[in-house]
CSV table of C-alpha atoms and ligand atoms in Angstrom, one decimal:
chain,number,residue,atom,x,y,z
A,1,MET,CA,-19.1,3.1,-14.3
A,2,SER,CA,-17.4,6.4,-15.2
A,3,ALA,CA,-16.0,8.3,-12.2
A,4,ARG,CA,-17.1,11.9,-11.4
A,5,ILE,CA,-14.3,14.4,-11.4
A,6,MET,CA,-13.3,16.2,-8.3
A,7,ASP,CA,-12.4,19.5,-9.9
A,8,GLY,CA,-9.6,21.1,-7.8
A,9,LYS,CA,-9.0,23.9,-10.3
A,10,ALA,CA,-12.6,25.1,-10.0
A,11,LEU,CA,-12.7,24.7,-6.2
A,12,SER,CA,-9.4,26.5,-5.8
A,13,ARG,CA,-10.8,29.4,-7.9
A,14,GLN,CA,-13.7,29.6,-5.5
A,15,VAL,CA,-11.5,29.4,-2.4
A,16,ARG,CA,-9.2,32.2,-3.8
A,17,ALA,CA,-12.2,34.5,-4.5
A,18,GLU,CA,-13.3,34.0,-0.9
A,19,LEU,CA,-9.8,34.7,0.3
A,20,GLY,CA,-9.6,37.9,-1.8
A,21,ALA,CA,-12.8,39.2,-0.1
A,22,ARG,CA,-11.2,38.4,3.3
A,23,VAL,CA,-8.0,40.3,2.4
A,24,ASP,CA,-10.1,43.3,1.2
A,25,ARG,CA,-11.9,43.3,4.6
A,26,LEU,CA,-8.7,43.0,6.5
A,27,ARG,CA,-7.1,45.9,4.6
A,28,ALA,CA,-10.2,48.1,5.2
A,29,ARG,CA,-10.1,47.3,8.9
A,30,THR,CA,-6.4,47.4,9.6
A,31,GLY,CA,-4.7,49.1,6.7
A,32,HIS,CA,-2.6,46.0,6.2
A,33,VAL,CA,-2.6,43.0,3.8
A,34,PRO,CA,-1.2,39.5,4.6
A,35,ARG,CA,2.5,39.0,3.9
A,36,LEU,CA,3.8,35.5,3.0
A,37,ASP,CA,7.6,35.3,2.6
A,38,VAL,CA,9.3,32.4,0.8
A,39,ILE,CA,12.8,30.9,1.2
A,40,VAL,CA,13.7,28.8,-1.8
A,41,ALA,CA,16.8,27.2,-3.4
A,42,ALA,CA,17.9,29.4,-6.3
A,43,GLN,CA,19.3,26.4,-8.3
A,44,ASP,CA,16.1,24.3,-8.3
A,45,PRO,CA,14.0,25.0,-11.4
A,46,ALA,CA,11.0,23.0,-10.2
A,47,SER,CA,10.9,24.8,-6.8
A,48,LEU,CA,11.3,28.2,-8.6
A,49,ALA,CA,8.4,27.3,-10.9
A,50,TYR,CA,6.2,26.3,-7.9
A,51,VAL,CA,7.1,29.4,-6.1
A,52,ARG,CA,6.3,31.6,-9.2
A,53,MET,CA,2.9,30.0,-9.4
A,54,LYS,CA,2.2,30.5,-5.7
A,55,ARG,CA,3.4,34.1,-6.0
A,56,LYS,CA,1.1,34.8,-9.0
A,57,TRP,CA,-2.0,33.5,-7.2
A,58,ALA,CA,-1.0,35.4,-4.0
A,59,ASP,CA,-0.6,38.6,-6.0
A,60,GLU,CA,-4.1,38.2,-7.5
A,61,ILE,CA,-5.6,38.4,-4.0
A,62,CYS,CA,-3.2,41.0,-2.8
A,63,ILE,CA,-1.0,38.8,-0.5
A,64,GLU,CA,2.4,40.5,-0.4
A,65,GLY,CA,5.7,38.8,0.1
A,66,GLU,CA,9.5,38.7,-0.3
A,67,SER,CA,11.5,35.8,-1.8
A,68,TYR,CA,14.9,34.8,-0.4
A,69,GLU,CA,17.0,32.6,-2.6
A,70,LEU,CA,19.5,30.1,-1.1
A,71,THR,CA,22.6,29.2,-3.2
A,72,GLU,CA,25.3,26.6,-2.8
A,73,ARG,CA,27.3,29.1,-0.9
A,74,THR,CA,24.6,30.0,1.7
A,75,ALA,CA,25.8,29.1,5.2
A,76,GLN,CA,23.5,27.4,7.8
A,77,GLY,CA,23.9,30.3,10.1
A,78,GLU,CA,22.6,32.7,7.5
A,79,VAL,CA,19.4,30.7,6.9
A,80,ILE,CA,18.7,30.4,10.7
A,81,GLY,CA,19.4,34.1,11.1
A,82,LEU,CA,17.0,34.9,8.3
A,83,ILE,CA,14.3,32.7,9.8
A,84,GLU,CA,14.8,34.2,13.2
A,85,ARG,CA,14.5,37.7,11.7
A,86,LEU,CA,11.3,36.7,9.9
A,87,ASN,CA,9.9,35.1,13.1
A,88,ALA,CA,10.4,38.4,15.0
A,89,ASP,CA,9.1,40.7,12.2
A,90,PRO,CA,5.5,41.6,12.9
A,91,ALA,CA,5.0,42.6,9.3
A,92,VAL,CA,5.6,39.0,8.2
A,93,HIS,CA,2.6,36.7,8.7
A,94,GLY,CA,3.7,33.5,7.1
A,95,VAL,CA,6.9,31.9,5.9
A,96,LEU,CA,7.2,29.1,3.4
A,97,LEU,CA,10.4,27.0,3.4
A,98,GLN,CA,10.3,25.5,-0.1
A,99,HIS,CA,11.7,22.0,-0.1
A,100,PRO,CA,14.4,21.0,-1.2
A,101,PHE,CA,17.1,23.2,0.3
A,102,PRO,CA,20.6,23.2,-1.2
A,103,ARG,CA,22.5,20.1,-0.1
A,104,GLN,CA,24.9,21.8,2.3
A,105,LEU,CA,22.0,23.1,4.5
A,106,ASN,CA,20.3,21.2,7.3
A,107,GLU,CA,16.6,21.6,6.3
A,108,ASN,CA,15.3,20.0,9.6
A,109,ALA,CA,17.2,22.6,11.6
A,110,ALA,CA,15.6,25.4,9.5
A,111,LEU,CA,12.1,23.8,10.1
A,112,LEU,CA,12.8,23.7,13.8
A,113,ALA,CA,13.7,27.3,13.8
A,114,LEU,CA,10.5,28.5,12.2
A,115,GLY,CA,7.9,29.7,14.7
A,116,ALA,CA,4.6,27.7,14.5
A,117,ALA,CA,2.5,30.9,14.2
A,118,LYS,CA,4.2,31.6,10.8
A,119,ASP,CA,4.4,28.0,9.5
A,120,VAL,CA,1.6,28.4,7.0
A,121,ASP,CA,2.7,25.3,5.1
A,122,GLY,CA,2.1,23.3,8.3
A,123,ILE,CA,5.3,21.2,7.9
A,124,THR,CA,7.4,22.0,10.9
A,125,PRO,CA,7.7,19.5,13.8
A,126,GLN,CA,5.7,21.9,15.9
A,127,SER,CA,2.8,22.0,13.5
A,128,LEU,CA,2.9,18.3,12.8
A,129,GLY,CA,3.0,17.7,16.6
A,130,ARG,CA,-0.2,19.8,17.0
A,131,LEU,CA,-1.8,17.7,14.3
A,132,VAL,CA,-0.9,14.5,16.2
A,133,ALA,CA,-2.2,15.9,19.4
A,134,GLY,CA,-5.4,17.2,17.8
A,135,LEU,CA,-4.5,20.8,18.8
A,136,PRO,CA,-5.3,23.8,16.6
A,137,GLY,CA,-2.5,24.8,14.3
A,138,PHE,CA,-1.6,25.1,10.6
A,139,ARG,CA,-2.3,21.9,8.7
A,140,CYS,CA,-0.1,20.8,5.9
A,141,ALA,CA,-1.2,22.4,2.7
A,142,THR,CA,-1.5,19.4,0.4
A,143,PRO,CA,-3.5,17.0,2.7
A,144,LEU,CA,-5.5,20.0,3.8
A,145,GLY,CA,-6.4,20.7,0.1
A,146,ILE,CA,-7.4,17.1,-0.2
A,147,VAL,CA,-9.7,17.3,2.9
A,148,ARG,CA,-11.3,20.4,1.4
A,149,LEU,CA,-12.0,18.5,-1.8
A,150,LEU,CA,-13.6,15.6,0.1
A,151,GLU,CA,-15.7,18.1,2.1
A,152,HIS,CA,-16.7,20.1,-1.0
A,153,TYR,CA,-18.0,17.0,-2.8
A,154,GLY,CA,-19.8,15.8,0.2
A,155,ILE,CA,-17.7,12.7,0.6
A,156,GLU,CA,-18.0,11.3,4.1
A,157,ALA,CA,-14.9,9.7,5.5
A,158,GLN,CA,-16.4,8.6,8.8
A,159,GLY,CA,-16.4,4.8,9.1
A,160,LYS,CA,-14.8,4.4,5.7
A,161,ARG,CA,-11.7,2.4,5.1
A,162,ALA,CA,-8.9,4.7,3.8
A,163,VAL,CA,-5.6,3.7,2.3
A,164,VAL,CA,-2.8,6.2,1.9
A,165,ILE,CA,0.1,5.1,-0.3
A,166,GLY,CA,3.2,7.1,0.8
A,167,ARG,CA,4.4,8.1,4.2
A,168,SER,CA,6.3,11.4,3.6
A,169,VAL,CA,6.3,14.0,6.3
A,170,ILE,CA,4.7,16.6,4.0
A,171,LEU,CA,2.0,14.4,2.5
A,172,GLY,CA,1.4,10.7,3.4
A,173,LYS,CA,1.7,10.9,7.2
A,174,PRO,CA,-0.3,14.1,7.7
A,175,MET,CA,-2.9,12.9,5.2
A,176,ALA,CA,-3.3,9.7,7.3
A,177,LEU,CA,-3.7,11.7,10.5
A,178,MET,CA,-6.2,14.1,8.9
A,179,LEU,CA,-8.3,11.1,7.6
A,180,LEU,CA,-8.1,9.7,11.1
A,181,GLU,CA,-9.4,13.0,12.5
A,182,MET,CA,-12.3,12.5,10.0
A,183,ASN,CA,-13.0,9.1,11.7
A,184,ALA,CA,-11.8,7.0,8.8
A,185,THR,CA,-10.0,3.7,9.5
A,186,VAL,CA,-6.7,4.4,7.9
A,187,THR,CA,-3.9,2.2,6.6
A,188,VAL,CA,-0.6,3.7,5.4
A,189,ALA,CA,1.3,1.8,2.7
A,190,HIS,CA,4.9,2.4,1.6
A,191,SER,CA,7.7,0.9,-0.5
A,192,LYS,CA,8.0,-2.1,1.8
A,193,THR,CA,4.3,-2.9,1.9
A,194,VAL,CA,3.5,-6.4,0.7
A,195,ASN,CA,0.8,-7.0,-1.9
A,196,LEU,CA,-0.2,-3.4,-2.4
A,197,PRO,CA,-2.9,-4.0,-5.1
A,198,ASP,CA,-4.9,-6.2,-2.7
A,199,LEU,CA,-4.6,-3.6,0.1
A,200,CYS,CA,-5.7,-0.9,-2.3
A,201,ARG,CA,-8.8,-3.0,-3.3
A,202,GLU,CA,-9.9,-2.7,0.4
A,203,ALA,CA,-10.1,1.1,0.2
A,204,ASP,CA,-13.2,3.1,0.1
A,205,ILE,CA,-10.9,6.2,-0.1
A,206,LEU,CA,-7.6,5.7,-1.8
A,207,VAL,CA,-4.9,8.4,-1.7
A,208,ALA,CA,-1.9,8.0,-3.9
A,209,ALA,CA,1.1,10.0,-2.8
A,210,VAL,CA,4.0,8.1,-4.2
A,211,GLY,CA,5.8,9.9,-7.0
A,212,ARG,CA,5.6,7.0,-9.5
A,213,ALA,CA,3.8,7.7,-12.8
A,214,GLU,CA,0.5,5.7,-13.2
A,215,MET,CA,1.6,3.0,-10.6
A,216,VAL,CA,-2.0,2.5,-9.3
A,217,LYS,CA,-3.9,0.5,-11.9
A,218,GLY,CA,-7.7,0.4,-12.5
A,219,ASP,CA,-7.9,-3.2,-11.2
A,220,TRP,CA,-6.4,-2.1,-7.9
A,221,ILE,CA,-9.5,-0.1,-7.2
A,222,GLU,CA,-12.7,-1.2,-5.6
A,223,PRO,CA,-15.7,-0.3,-7.7
A,224,GLY,CA,-17.3,2.8,-6.3
A,225,ALA,CA,-14.1,4.0,-4.4
A,226,VAL,CA,-12.9,7.6,-4.1
A,227,VAL,CA,-9.5,8.0,-5.7
A,228,ILE,CA,-7.3,11.0,-4.9
A,229,ASP,CA,-4.1,11.3,-7.0
A,230,ALA,CA,-1.5,13.6,-5.4
A,231,GLY,CA,1.3,12.6,-7.7
A,232,TYR,CA,3.1,14.9,-10.0
A,233,ASN,CA,5.5,13.1,-12.2
A,234,LYS,CA,7.5,14.0,-15.3
A,235,VAL,CA,7.5,11.3,-18.0
A,236,GLU,CA,9.9,11.5,-20.9
A,237,GLY,CA,8.1,12.0,-24.2
A,238,ARG,CA,4.9,13.2,-22.4
A,239,ALA,CA,3.9,16.8,-22.0
A,240,GLY,CA,2.9,18.1,-18.6
A,241,ASP,CA,2.6,16.2,-15.3
A,242,VAL,CA,1.4,12.6,-14.9
A,243,GLY,CA,-0.3,11.4,-11.7
A,244,ASP,CA,0.4,8.3,-9.6
A,245,VAL,CA,-2.8,6.7,-10.9
A,246,ASP,CA,-3.7,5.3,-14.3
A,247,PHE,CA,-6.5,7.8,-14.8
A,248,ALA,CA,-8.1,6.0,-17.8
A,249,GLY,CA,-8.3,2.7,-16.0
A,250,ALA,CA,-9.2,4.0,-12.6
A,251,SER,CA,-12.0,6.3,-13.8
A,252,LYS,CA,-13.8,3.3,-15.2
A,253,VAL,CA,-14.3,1.8,-11.7
A,254,ALA,CA,-14.1,4.6,-9.2
A,255,ALA,CA,-17.0,6.7,-8.1
A,256,TRP,CA,-14.9,9.9,-7.8
A,257,ILE,CA,-11.4,10.8,-9.0
A,258,THR,CA,-9.1,13.8,-9.0
A,259,PRO,CA,-7.4,14.6,-12.4
A,260,VAL,CA,-3.7,15.5,-12.8
A,261,PRO,CA,-3.3,18.3,-13.4
A,262,GLY,CA,-6.3,20.2,-12.0
A,263,GLY,CA,-7.0,18.1,-8.9
A,264,VAL,CA,-4.8,18.2,-5.8
A,265,GLY,CA,-2.2,20.7,-7.1
A,266,PRO,CA,-4.4,23.8,-7.2
A,267,MET,CA,-5.9,22.9,-3.9
A,268,THR,CA,-2.4,22.8,-2.3
A,269,VAL,CA,-1.8,26.4,-3.3
A,270,ALA,CA,-5.3,27.5,-2.2
A,271,SER,CA,-4.8,25.9,1.2
A,272,LEU,CA,-1.4,27.5,1.6
A,273,LEU,CA,-2.9,31.0,0.8
A,274,SER,CA,-5.8,30.3,3.1
A,275,ASN,CA,-3.4,29.5,6.0
A,276,ALA,CA,-1.6,32.7,5.2
A,277,VAL,CA,-4.8,34.8,5.4
A,278,ASP,CA,-5.7,33.0,8.7
A,279,ALA,CA,-2.2,33.9,10.0
A,280,ALA,CA,-2.6,37.6,9.1
A,281,GLU,CA,-6.0,37.8,10.6
A,282,ALA,CA,-4.8,36.3,13.8
A,283,ALA,CA,-1.8,38.6,13.9
A,284,LEU,CA,-3.7,41.8,13.0
A,285,GLY,CA,-6.7,41.1,15.2
B,1,NAP,P1,8.4,11.1,-1.2
B,1,NAP,O1,8.9,11.9,-0.1
B,1,NAP,O2,9.3,10.6,-2.2
B,1,NAP,O3,7.6,9.9,-0.6
B,1,NAP,C1,7.1,8.9,-1.5
B,1,NAP,C2,6.4,7.8,-0.7
B,1,NAP,O4,6.0,6.8,-1.6
B,1,NAP,C3,7.4,7.1,0.3
B,1,NAP,O5,6.8,7.0,1.6
B,1,NAP,C4,7.7,5.8,-0.3
B,1,NAP,O6,7.9,4.7,0.6
B,1,NAP,C5,6.4,5.5,-1.1
B,1,NAP,N1,6.7,4.6,-2.2
B,1,NAP,C6,7.7,4.8,-3.1
B,1,NAP,N2,7.6,3.7,-4.0
B,1,NAP,C7,6.6,3.0,-3.6
B,1,NAP,C8,6.0,1.8,-4.1
B,1,NAP,N3,6.5,1.1,-5.2
B,1,NAP,N4,5.0,1.2,-3.5
B,1,NAP,C9,4.5,1.8,-2.4
B,1,NAP,N5,5.0,3.0,-1.9
B,1,NAP,C10,6.0,3.5,-2.5
B,1,NAP,O7,7.3,11.9,-2.0
B,1,NAP,P2,6.2,13.1,-1.6
B,1,NAP,O8,7.0,14.4,-1.4
B,1,NAP,O9,5.3,12.6,-0.5
B,1,NAP,O10,5.4,13.2,-2.9
B,1,NAP,C11,4.7,12.1,-3.5
B,1,NAP,C12,4.1,12.6,-4.8
B,1,NAP,O11,3.2,13.7,-4.6
B,1,NAP,C13,5.1,13.1,-5.8
B,1,NAP,O12,4.7,12.8,-7.1
B,1,NAP,C14,5.1,14.6,-5.6
B,1,NAP,O13,5.5,15.3,-6.8
B,1,NAP,C15,3.6,14.8,-5.3
B,1,NAP,N6,3.3,16.0,-4.6
B,1,NAP,C16,2.3,16.7,-5.0
B,1,NAP,C17,1.9,17.9,-4.3
B,1,NAP,C18,0.7,18.6,-4.8
B,1,NAP,O14,0.6,19.8,-4.5
B,1,NAP,N7,-0.1,18.0,-5.6
B,1,NAP,C19,2.6,18.3,-3.2
B,1,NAP,C20,3.7,17.5,-2.7
B,1,NAP,C21,4.0,16.4,-3.4
B,1,NAP,P3,9.2,4.7,1.6
B,1,NAP,O15,8.8,5.7,2.7
B,1,NAP,O16,9.2,3.3,2.1
B,1,NAP,O17,10.4,5.1,0.8
């Protein structure tokens, strides 16, 4: 078997074209475009690169936004003051708190300060609580992008056995909850899970969200399974990013697979922008 590719790059392009049309209509109706502001650590090259990519795609569909850079000298009170100002500013529709913050800052306190109506990355305790409770709210961008990929390719989760490897607050946990919302039977694995390969072999849908290059091997995968690789890892001596799944091995047995790059990554950004457009439409009426 040779797995079919779930092309996140192509789907993201389509989503962004649709968002561009919504932004045009919003501007025609209200005279305003969405504004997504970003708070990011100035000393973190990976974060700055992600934010630049997000900014470029936002610019293409006329989503405006300011960037605020945190340094090693930024005080906690300054960040909270900034977030409170952005919460209160009606011109700002969404705020992205790019992880990680400089070490001296309490990131959880910053997340708690951000109003749920502007949490377009869906990562504050308020938004995550809404997900747990099944209430409307912004869903976390990466798992939301994965859900959109599954839906786009007509992959039914209902009644399926799903295994999510990873339990981070921004990825593994919300992914498990979203698969549960889709009526899958979900198991969450982590670094203390015993006999992970056998557990993975039980999965109809396997999501790898670990941060370990090519940890998931082809023989961990049930023939015909759907394999979603959320990992982005740097490997010395190899150009570009490497996923958590051994793509060559896995694509021989899986029915569907996401590539790295070009799978989950572009859909994360598309989902963030889509949440920002939703936020602007809700605020502008
Ligand atoms: P994280 O916070 O480091 O969490 C990693 C999770 O993997 C933890 O729950 C950890 O378990 C688990 N884990 C670590 N080693 C394991 C092992 N040997 N066996 C089983 N589980 C293991 O990472 P994250 O932020 O969720 O990110 C995960 C990956 O996704 C990274 O490669 C990251 O770059 C990527 N990512 C991609 C996107 C995107 O847009 N595509 C967005 C965010 C993140 P414990 O909880 O027990 O420590």
